[in-house]
Amino acid sequence: MTAAYRPGPDAGVTRSDDGRSVYVARLPGGPLVVLEGVAALIWGEATSAPATGWVARVAELFEQPEDAIEDDVKAFVAELGARGLLVAAALEPGPED
Amino acid sequence: MAAHEATETRGAGATVPLEVRIGFAHACLQWIADRCGADLLHIKGAALDPTLVPGRGFSDADVLARPEHVRMLLDELRHHGWELINSFAYGSSFEHSATLRHSDFGLLDLHRIYPGTGPTPDRAFEALWAERTTTVLGGVDCTVPSRDAQALLLLLHAARAGSDPKAANDVEWVWTTVDDAQRIRILEWVDRLDAGLAFSVITGTLDDHRDDPAYDLWRVAARGGTRVDEWRARVRAAQGLRAKLAVASRSMLVNVEHLTIVRGRPVSRREVAAEFFGRPVRGVREQVARRARGIHRGDP
């Protein structure tokens, strides 16, 4: 079982001990990006297996309908992708979004 | 959604714990080394096996590079946002490391030598490299020495740390309280790294090595001394007349790069001149003060 996304090949990732923050660095020159709150949760679900239903899991965490948050979540993931911090994982079934 | 870039210069926005920045410094170095074909080992600090000294803090990243790869690494680092603060000749009495700084990842000490190891820097590195393992730092697999080798490296660092309480705690955890089996494994690394002189500081037998050219370096590092003592020890430890003269002449030069960092701005000719004349004077003053207190230990 794989996740929908994984860190980019030139990204380093560290999570805070309390799990509330995710630190992502573009290697080798930076920048260093801090994901907090909603951003950290989206990162967590996007990079956790299974790929199927990951947006629904985010929606469930925030007690929101999936279709109400889907566009924002996609836009955020696209921004991380544009920075080279997140890439779509090579999947068997493919991510649902 | 809260996503912030965190750099030293931005100030506002998210803060990043120092240990996180340092972890990424290690990750950055490994990324660069992997791509330019350099061999390096991440040592001490974040890279230290956490079972050796639990809860040990750190403030920068340390890496030891294969000596022949140091120049290539320095060039690569400068291309990726690392600024040289202190070059090797001015780093310490042992002239072992250069210090660099990155706006996102903090401070880095790039070692070309690990003080106390030998018989040559190349052979010492090769011995450590042959038994390397990996640990994850900043999300990247980083190469580190074996656990037992790490224990010795920590002790050799403590050997030149004088009365630093952190070093004393390291010795307590890594040597004083360990069992015989662990001590034997460490002593095996002492032999493999030709580290008998430096390790004698830990066992309290340094004075058995008075005839060693590097004895004074370790005596001053372990027990303290004036700047004059320090430079005298550096000259004695340098091998060959040319090397001795080079060290002696450096004692009179001014590290403009370092002065710039200290001042926080480009230095003027007047300030360089003031530093040039100030350093020998400071050395003399310390020497005079020590003689006056009757605690001078520089001469036999």
Tab-separated table of C-alpha atoms in Angstrom:
chain	number	residue	atom	x	y	z
A	1	MET	CA	0.000	0.000	0.000
A	2	THR	CA	1.388	3.386	-0.938
A	3	ALA	CA	0.606	7.002	-0.221
A	4	ALA	CA	-0.733	9.452	-2.782
A	5	TYR	CA	2.344	11.636	-2.532
A	6	ARG	CA	5.884	11.456	-1.266
A	7	PRO	CA	8.505	14.108	-0.513
A	8	GLY	CA	10.293	15.397	-3.593
A	9	PRO	CA	13.645	13.822	-4.433
A	10	ASP	CA	15.391	16.993	-3.295
A	11	ALA	CA	13.352	17.564	-0.148
A	12	GLY	CA	14.282	16.827	3.449
A	13	VAL	CA	11.476	16.363	5.969
A	14	THR	CA	11.357	16.463	9.760
A	15	ARG	CA	8.325	16.420	12.046
A	16	SER	CA	8.140	18.102	15.421
A	17	ASP	CA	7.987	15.819	18.448
A	18	ASP	CA	4.368	16.798	19.101
A	19	GLY	CA	3.445	16.135	15.475
A	20	ARG	CA	1.912	19.571	15.015
A	21	SER	CA	4.559	20.942	12.675
A	22	VAL	CA	6.258	19.572	9.600
A	23	TYR	CA	9.526	21.113	8.458
A	24	VAL	CA	10.381	20.656	4.814
A	25	ALA	CA	13.638	21.865	3.278
A	26	ARG	CA	14.427	22.134	-0.379
A	27	LEU	CA	17.910	20.692	-0.737
A	28	PRO	CA	20.574	21.744	-1.028
A	29	GLY	CA	20.012	25.492	-0.818
A	30	GLY	CA	16.673	25.951	0.933
A	31	PRO	CA	14.277	27.448	1.564
A	32	LEU	CA	13.052	25.799	4.722
A	33	VAL	CA	9.265	25.651	4.866
A	34	VAL	CA	7.233	25.178	8.019
A	35	LEU	CA	3.827	23.541	7.767
A	36	GLU	CA	1.565	24.072	10.747
A	37	GLY	CA	-2.030	23.300	11.623
A	38	VAL	CA	-4.113	22.420	8.578
A	39	ALA	CA	-1.048	22.439	6.326
A	40	ALA	CA	0.698	19.876	8.516
A	41	LEU	CA	-2.367	17.647	8.554
A	42	ILE	CA	-2.724	17.789	4.766
A	43	TRP	CA	0.942	16.866	4.400
A	44	GLY	CA	0.465	14.011	6.832
A	45	GLU	CA	-2.515	12.497	5.036
A	46	ALA	CA	-1.118	13.098	1.533
A	47	THR	CA	2.043	11.204	2.414
A	48	SER	CA	0.363	8.412	4.364
A	49	ALA	CA	-1.004	5.192	2.944
A	50	PRO	CA	-3.409	4.366	1.620
A	51	ALA	CA	-3.634	6.787	-1.269
A	52	THR	CA	-7.270	6.032	-1.734
A	53	GLY	CA	-9.461	8.351	0.307
A	54	TRP	CA	-6.716	10.654	1.565
A	55	VAL	CA	-8.701	13.848	0.836
A	56	ALA	CA	-11.713	12.324	2.567
A	57	ARG	CA	-9.517	11.685	5.605
A	58	VAL	CA	-8.532	15.347	5.680
A	59	ALA	CA	-12.197	16.333	5.426
A	60	GLU	CA	-13.062	14.006	8.254
A	61	LEU	CA	-10.369	15.490	10.483
A	62	PHE	CA	-11.906	18.934	10.034
A	63	GLU	CA	-15.495	17.727	10.061
A	64	GLN	CA	-16.095	19.240	6.652
A	65	PRO	CA	-17.728	17.798	3.533
A	66	GLU	CA	-15.048	16.523	1.173
A	67	ASP	CA	-16.278	18.594	-1.759
A	68	ALA	CA	-16.086	21.758	0.379
A	69	ILE	CA	-12.340	21.459	0.955
A	70	GLU	CA	-11.148	19.527	-2.064
A	71	ASP	CA	-10.217	22.543	-4.218
A	72	ASP	CA	-8.223	24.184	-1.449
A	73	VAL	CA	-6.449	20.964	-0.615
A	74	LYS	CA	-5.572	20.378	-4.267
A	75	ALA	CA	-4.301	23.934	-4.639
A	76	PHE	CA	-2.107	23.558	-1.568
A	77	VAL	CA	-0.650	20.274	-2.749
A	78	ALA	CA	-0.021	21.819	-6.168
A	79	GLU	CA	1.881	24.666	-4.521
A	80	LEU	CA	4.076	22.224	-2.641
A	81	GLY	CA	4.591	20.349	-5.890
A	82	ALA	CA	5.629	23.526	-7.679
A	83	ARG	CA	8.247	24.075	-4.991
A	84	GLY	CA	9.598	20.578	-5.538
A	85	LEU	CA	8.659	19.537	-2.024
A	86	LEU	CA	5.986	16.968	-2.874
A	87	VAL	CA	5.553	14.649	-5.843
A	88	ALA	CA	2.823	12.205	-6.783
A	89	ALA	CA	3.836	8.715	-5.832
A	90	ALA	CA	4.001	6.059	-8.512
A	91	LEU	CA	0.836	4.211	-7.677
A	92	GLU	CA	-0.870	1.053	-8.598
A	93	PRO	CA	-4.442	2.341	-8.341
A	94	GLY	CA	-3.575	6.071	-8.518
A	95	PRO	CA	-4.521	8.794	-6.071
A	96	GLU	CA	-8.146	9.679	-5.988
A	97	ASP	CA	-7.645	13.384	-6.590
B	1	MET	CA	-3.264	27.137	5.530
B	2	ALA	CA	-0.109	27.880	7.491
B	3	ALA	CA	2.992	27.364	5.392
B	4	HIS	CA	5.878	29.693	6.104
B	5	GLU	CA	9.346	30.040	4.762
B	6	ALA	CA	11.712	30.276	7.677
B	7	THR	CA	15.011	32.059	7.254
B	8	GLU	CA	17.154	33.923	9.717
B	9	THR	CA	16.575	37.188	7.925
B	10	ARG	CA	12.794	37.108	7.817
B	11	GLY	CA	12.330	37.193	11.547
B	12	ALA	CA	8.553	37.108	11.400
B	13	GLY	CA	6.490	33.988	10.750
B	14	ALA	CA	7.285	30.489	11.823
B	15	THR	CA	10.195	29.706	14.078
B	16	VAL	CA	12.294	26.633	13.547
B	17	PRO	CA	14.015	24.831	16.417
B	18	LEU	CA	17.785	24.915	16.166
B	19	GLU	CA	18.039	21.129	16.132
B	20	VAL	CA	15.754	21.037	13.094
B	21	ARG	CA	17.916	23.536	11.199
B	22	ILE	CA	21.021	21.558	12.097
B	23	GLY	CA	19.409	18.330	10.944
B	24	PHE	CA	18.815	19.945	7.580
B	25	ALA	CA	22.411	21.182	7.498
B	26	HIS	CA	23.483	17.540	7.681
B	27	ALA	CA	20.918	16.600	5.028
B	28	CYS	CA	22.208	19.389	2.802
B	29	LEU	CA	25.807	18.218	3.164
B	30	GLN	CA	24.844	14.632	2.335
B	31	TRP	CA	22.881	15.804	-0.709
B	32	ILE	CA	25.877	17.718	-1.980
B	33	ALA	CA	28.332	14.912	-1.194
B	34	ASP	CA	26.187	12.324	-2.965
B	35	ARG	CA	26.024	14.411	-6.104
B	36	CYS	CA	29.626	15.555	-6.312
B	37	GLY	CA	31.075	12.182	-5.302
B	38	ALA	CA	32.622	13.312	-2.027
B	39	ASP	CA	33.006	11.004	0.969
B	40	LEU	CA	32.053	12.483	4.318
B	41	LEU	CA	31.035	11.340	7.772
B	42	HIS	CA	28.595	13.204	9.988
B	43	ILE	CA	30.026	13.421	13.481
B	44	LYS	CA	28.969	14.567	16.971
B	45	GLY	CA	25.892	16.706	17.547
B	46	ALA	CA	22.759	15.556	15.779
B	47	ALA	CA	24.671	12.683	14.215
B	48	LEU	CA	25.760	11.194	17.533
B	49	ASP	CA	24.258	7.844	18.464
B	50	PRO	CA	21.672	8.964	21.050
B	51	THR	CA	22.455	6.021	23.322
B	52	LEU	CA	26.008	7.270	23.940
B	53	VAL	CA	25.095	10.452	25.832
B	54	PRO	CA	21.306	10.787	26.222
B	55	GLY	CA	19.945	14.297	25.832
B	56	ARG	CA	23.241	15.827	24.699
B	57	GLY	CA	22.656	19.250	23.142
B	58	PHE	CA	24.358	20.753	20.108
B	59	SER	CA	24.567	24.074	18.321
B	60	ASP	CA	26.048	23.349	14.913
B	61	ALA	CA	26.631	20.572	12.419
B	62	ASP	CA	29.982	18.809	12.203
B	63	VAL	CA	31.172	16.737	9.289
B	64	LEU	CA	34.498	15.074	8.558
B	65	ALA	CA	35.407	14.900	4.876
B	66	ARG	CA	37.896	12.661	3.126
B	67	PRO	CA	40.884	15.021	3.002
B	68	GLU	CA	41.263	14.891	-0.775
B	69	HIS	CA	37.590	15.856	-1.167
B	70	VAL	CA	37.648	18.903	1.097
B	71	ARG	CA	38.436	21.464	-1.599
B	72	MET	CA	35.690	20.126	-3.857
B	73	LEU	CA	33.179	20.229	-0.992
B	74	LEU	CA	34.102	23.780	-0.053
B	75	ASP	CA	33.577	24.892	-3.639
B	76	GLU	CA	30.212	23.133	-3.825
B	77	LEU	CA	29.055	24.534	-0.500
B	78	ARG	CA	29.747	28.087	-1.625
B	79	HIS	CA	27.605	27.466	-4.705
B	80	HIS	CA	24.693	26.466	-2.502
B	81	GLY	CA	24.453	29.381	-0.137
B	82	TRP	CA	27.112	28.507	2.440
B	83	GLU	CA	29.308	31.406	3.481
B	84	LEU	CA	32.812	30.806	4.809
B	85	ILE	CA	33.239	32.378	8.253
B	86	ASN	CA	36.534	30.905	9.371
B	87	SER	CA	39.078	29.055	7.272
B	88	PHE	CA	41.088	26.071	8.467
B	89	ALA	CA	44.232	27.919	9.472
B	90	TYR	CA	42.287	30.132	11.838
B	91	GLY	CA	39.731	27.657	13.178
B	92	SER	CA	41.681	26.342	16.176
B	93	SER	CA	45.138	25.341	17.349
B	94	PHE	CA	44.679	22.116	15.434
B	95	GLU	CA	43.740	23.934	12.199
B	96	HIS	CA	41.257	21.147	11.679
B	97	SER	CA	37.997	22.720	10.569
B	98	ALA	CA	36.454	25.527	8.575
B	99	THR	CA	33.221	27.150	9.724
B	100	LEU	CA	30.447	28.023	7.293
B	101	ARG	CA	27.020	29.554	7.714
B	102	HIS	CA	23.771	29.160	5.787
B	103	SER	CA	20.774	31.454	6.193
B	104	ASP	CA	18.375	28.503	6.568
B	105	PHE	CA	20.509	25.759	8.049
B	106	GLY	CA	22.789	27.582	10.497
B	107	LEU	CA	26.422	26.790	11.247
B	108	LEU	CA	28.585	24.005	9.902
B	109	ASP	CA	32.077	22.868	10.871
B	110	LEU	CA	33.742	21.115	7.951
B	111	HIS	CA	36.624	19.044	9.321
B	112	ARG	CA	39.580	18.058	7.177
B	113	ILE	CA	41.225	16.355	10.179
B	114	TYR	CA	39.805	14.999	13.411
B	115	PRO	CA	42.246	16.201	16.087
B	116	GLY	CA	43.977	13.319	17.813
B	117	THR	CA	43.533	10.796	15.017
B	118	GLY	CA	46.138	9.481	12.621
B	119	PRO	CA	48.609	8.307	11.600
B	120	THR	CA	47.660	10.545	8.679
B	121	PRO	CA	44.346	12.297	8.012
B	122	ASP	CA	43.738	10.031	4.995
B	123	ARG	CA	44.323	6.814	6.891
B	124	ALA	CA	42.248	7.956	9.834
B	125	PHE	CA	39.351	8.809	7.556
B	126	GLU	CA	39.668	5.509	5.715
B	127	ALA	CA	39.560	3.553	8.987
B	128	LEU	CA	36.368	5.352	10.018
B	129	TRP	CA	34.872	5.116	6.521
B	130	ALA	CA	35.470	1.367	6.348
B	131	GLU	CA	33.019	0.802	9.213
B	132	ARG	CA	30.514	3.531	8.467
B	133	THR	CA	26.803	3.172	8.963
B	134	THR	CA	23.889	5.529	8.355
B	135	THR	CA	21.411	7.531	10.366
B	136	VAL	CA	18.530	9.700	9.192
B	137	LEU	CA	19.080	13.444	9.603
B	138	GLY	CA	16.714	15.984	8.092
B	139	GLY	CA	14.937	13.143	6.331
B	140	VAL	CA	18.083	11.993	4.523
B	141	ASP	CA	20.258	8.913	5.116
B	142	CYS	CA	23.566	10.315	6.340
B	143	THR	CA	26.826	8.399	6.719
B	144	VAL	CA	28.207	8.212	10.262
B	145	PRO	CA	31.050	6.326	11.968
B	146	SER	CA	30.285	3.125	13.866
B	147	ARG	CA	28.955	3.557	17.393
B	148	ASP	CA	32.263	2.582	19.018
B	149	ALA	CA	34.201	4.933	16.762
B	150	GLN	CA	31.742	7.698	17.664
B	151	ALA	CA	32.455	7.040	21.326
B	152	LEU	CA	36.174	7.547	20.784
B	153	LEU	CA	35.659	10.684	18.671
B	154	LEU	CA	33.577	12.152	21.476
B	155	LEU	CA	36.321	11.369	23.987
B	156	LEU	CA	38.984	12.934	21.753
B	157	HIS	CA	36.821	16.040	21.533
B	158	ALA	CA	36.534	16.093	25.321
B	159	ALA	CA	40.308	15.755	25.553
B	160	ARG	CA	40.774	19.230	24.083
B	161	ALA	CA	37.847	20.851	25.850
B	162	GLY	CA	39.620	21.736	29.076
B	163	SER	CA	37.252	21.953	32.031
B	164	ASP	CA	34.074	22.267	29.949
B	165	PRO	CA	31.257	20.607	31.962
B	166	LYS	CA	29.675	19.198	28.808
B	167	ALA	CA	32.928	17.437	27.960
B	168	ALA	CA	33.187	16.109	31.496
B	169	ASN	CA	29.673	14.720	31.159
B	170	ASP	CA	30.644	13.069	27.876
B	171	VAL	CA	33.611	11.367	29.533
B	172	GLU	CA	31.369	10.220	32.364
B	173	TRP	CA	28.848	8.632	29.999
B	174	VAL	CA	31.200	7.242	27.363
B	175	TRP	CA	34.218	6.133	29.406
B	176	THR	CA	33.935	6.339	33.188
B	177	THR	CA	30.697	4.424	33.615
B	178	VAL	CA	30.869	1.936	30.750
B	179	ASP	CA	31.667	-1.738	31.201
B	180	ASP	CA	34.976	-3.402	30.351
B	181	ALA	CA	33.713	-4.756	27.057
B	182	GLN	CA	32.854	-1.241	25.862
B	183	ARG	CA	36.214	0.078	27.034
B	184	ILE	CA	38.020	-2.641	25.117
B	185	ARG	CA	36.144	-1.719	21.953
B	186	ILE	CA	37.048	1.943	22.427
B	187	LEU	CA	40.699	1.076	23.043
B	188	GLU	CA	40.708	-0.924	19.823
B	189	TRP	CA	39.701	2.272	18.039
B	190	VAL	CA	42.444	4.158	19.894
B	191	ASP	CA	44.923	1.778	18.257
B	192	ARG	CA	43.287	1.875	14.844
B	193	LEU	CA	43.254	5.680	14.824
B	194	ASP	CA	46.709	6.066	16.371
B	195	ALA	CA	45.044	8.192	19.027
B	196	GLY	CA	47.254	7.304	21.989
B	197	LEU	CA	48.517	10.828	22.663
B	198	ALA	CA	45.128	12.539	22.667
B	199	PHE	CA	43.477	9.676	24.532
B	200	SER	CA	46.094	9.932	27.271
B	201	VAL	CA	44.330	13.133	28.336
B	202	ILE	CA	41.293	11.021	29.191
B	203	THR	CA	43.319	8.475	31.139
B	204	GLY	CA	45.383	11.155	32.894
B	205	THR	CA	48.668	9.987	31.375
B	206	LEU	CA	49.395	12.888	29.018
B	207	ASP	CA	52.713	13.688	30.692
B	208	ASP	CA	54.010	10.295	29.600
B	209	HIS	CA	54.155	11.812	26.106
B	210	ARG	CA	56.336	14.867	26.788
B	211	ASP	CA	58.653	13.985	23.904
B	212	ASP	CA	55.878	13.971	21.347
B	213	PRO	CA	55.965	17.106	19.130
B	214	ALA	CA	52.203	17.469	19.599
B	215	TYR	CA	52.380	17.115	23.397
B	216	ASP	CA	52.222	20.864	24.004
B	217	LEU	CA	49.176	21.215	21.746
B	218	TRP	CA	47.268	18.749	23.874
B	219	ARG	CA	48.626	20.125	27.126
B	220	VAL	CA	47.408	23.621	26.269
B	221	ALA	CA	44.093	22.321	24.923
B	222	ALA	CA	43.452	20.174	27.968
B	223	ARG	CA	44.817	22.379	30.733
B	224	GLY	CA	44.725	25.869	29.255
B	225	GLY	CA	47.420	28.386	28.442
B	226	THR	CA	48.090	31.826	27.052
B	227	ARG	CA	47.915	32.727	23.366
B	228	VAL	CA	51.709	32.630	23.338
B	229	ASP	CA	51.618	29.101	24.756
B	230	GLU	CA	49.127	28.142	22.091
B	231	TRP	CA	51.160	29.488	19.186
B	232	ARG	CA	54.372	28.030	20.575
B	233	ALA	CA	52.645	24.638	20.706
B	234	ARG	CA	51.407	25.020	17.142
B	235	VAL	CA	54.924	25.763	15.897
B	236	ARG	CA	56.359	22.802	17.796
B	237	ALA	CA	53.713	20.453	16.394
B	238	ALA	CA	54.221	21.584	12.787
B	239	GLN	CA	56.473	19.128	10.963
B	240	GLY	CA	59.457	20.562	9.079
B	241	LEU	CA	61.000	24.010	8.979
B	242	ARG	CA	58.744	25.311	6.229
B	243	ALA	CA	55.592	24.301	8.105
B	244	LYS	CA	56.916	25.790	11.329
B	245	LEU	CA	57.651	29.096	9.594
B	246	ALA	CA	54.205	29.086	8.014
B	247	VAL	CA	52.544	28.626	11.396
B	248	ALA	CA	54.740	31.288	12.965
B	249	SER	CA	53.886	33.800	10.246
B	250	ARG	CA	50.157	33.047	10.556
B	251	SER	CA	50.301	33.924	14.223
B	252	MET	CA	50.959	37.479	13.101
B	253	LEU	CA	48.302	37.699	10.393
B	254	VAL	CA	44.768	38.904	10.773
B	255	ASN	CA	41.784	36.859	9.677
B	256	VAL	CA	39.840	39.552	7.875
B	257	GLU	CA	36.941	37.194	7.171
B	258	HIS	CA	36.504	36.477	10.863
B	259	LEU	CA	36.905	40.115	11.795
B	260	THR	CA	34.134	40.985	9.370
B	261	ILE	CA	31.812	38.538	11.056
B	262	VAL	CA	32.707	39.834	14.497
B	263	ARG	CA	32.146	43.421	13.447
B	264	GLY	CA	29.057	42.600	11.390
B	265	ARG	CA	30.227	44.778	8.522
B	266	PRO	CA	33.225	45.099	6.195
B	267	VAL	CA	36.274	46.132	8.163
B	268	SER	CA	38.369	49.203	7.451
B	269	ARG	CA	42.135	49.185	6.981
B	270	ARG	CA	42.421	50.919	10.316
B	271	GLU	CA	40.521	48.117	12.071
B	272	VAL	CA	42.630	45.438	10.385
B	273	ALA	CA	45.731	47.269	11.516
B	274	ALA	CA	44.374	47.573	15.035
B	275	GLU	CA	43.660	43.843	15.145
B	276	PHE	CA	47.098	43.048	13.694
B	277	PHE	CA	48.835	44.921	16.456
B	278	GLY	CA	46.303	44.029	19.103
B	279	ARG	CA	46.746	40.264	18.947
B	280	PRO	CA	50.461	40.048	19.808
B	281	VAL	CA	49.913	42.658	22.467
B	282	ARG	CA	47.078	40.626	23.917
B	283	GLY	CA	49.314	37.572	23.948
B	284	VAL	CA	52.030	39.450	25.784
B	285	ARG	CA	49.566	40.841	28.292
B	286	GLU	CA	48.242	37.370	29.077
B	287	GLN	CA	51.770	36.087	29.479
B	288	VAL	CA	52.712	38.928	31.772
B	289	ALA	CA	49.574	38.454	33.825
B	290	ARG	CA	50.263	34.761	34.238
B	291	ARG	CA	53.862	35.363	35.254
B	292	ALA	CA	52.669	37.925	37.770
B	293	ARG	CA	50.255	35.402	39.235
B	294	GLY	CA	52.989	32.781	39.328
B	295	ILE	CA	51.001	30.299	37.293
B	296	HIS	CA	52.989	30.368	34.080
B	297	ARG	CA	53.227	26.880	32.660
B	298	GLY	CA	54.686	27.515	29.212
B	299	ASP	CA	58.354	26.825	29.949
B	300	PRO	CA	59.889	23.607	31.192
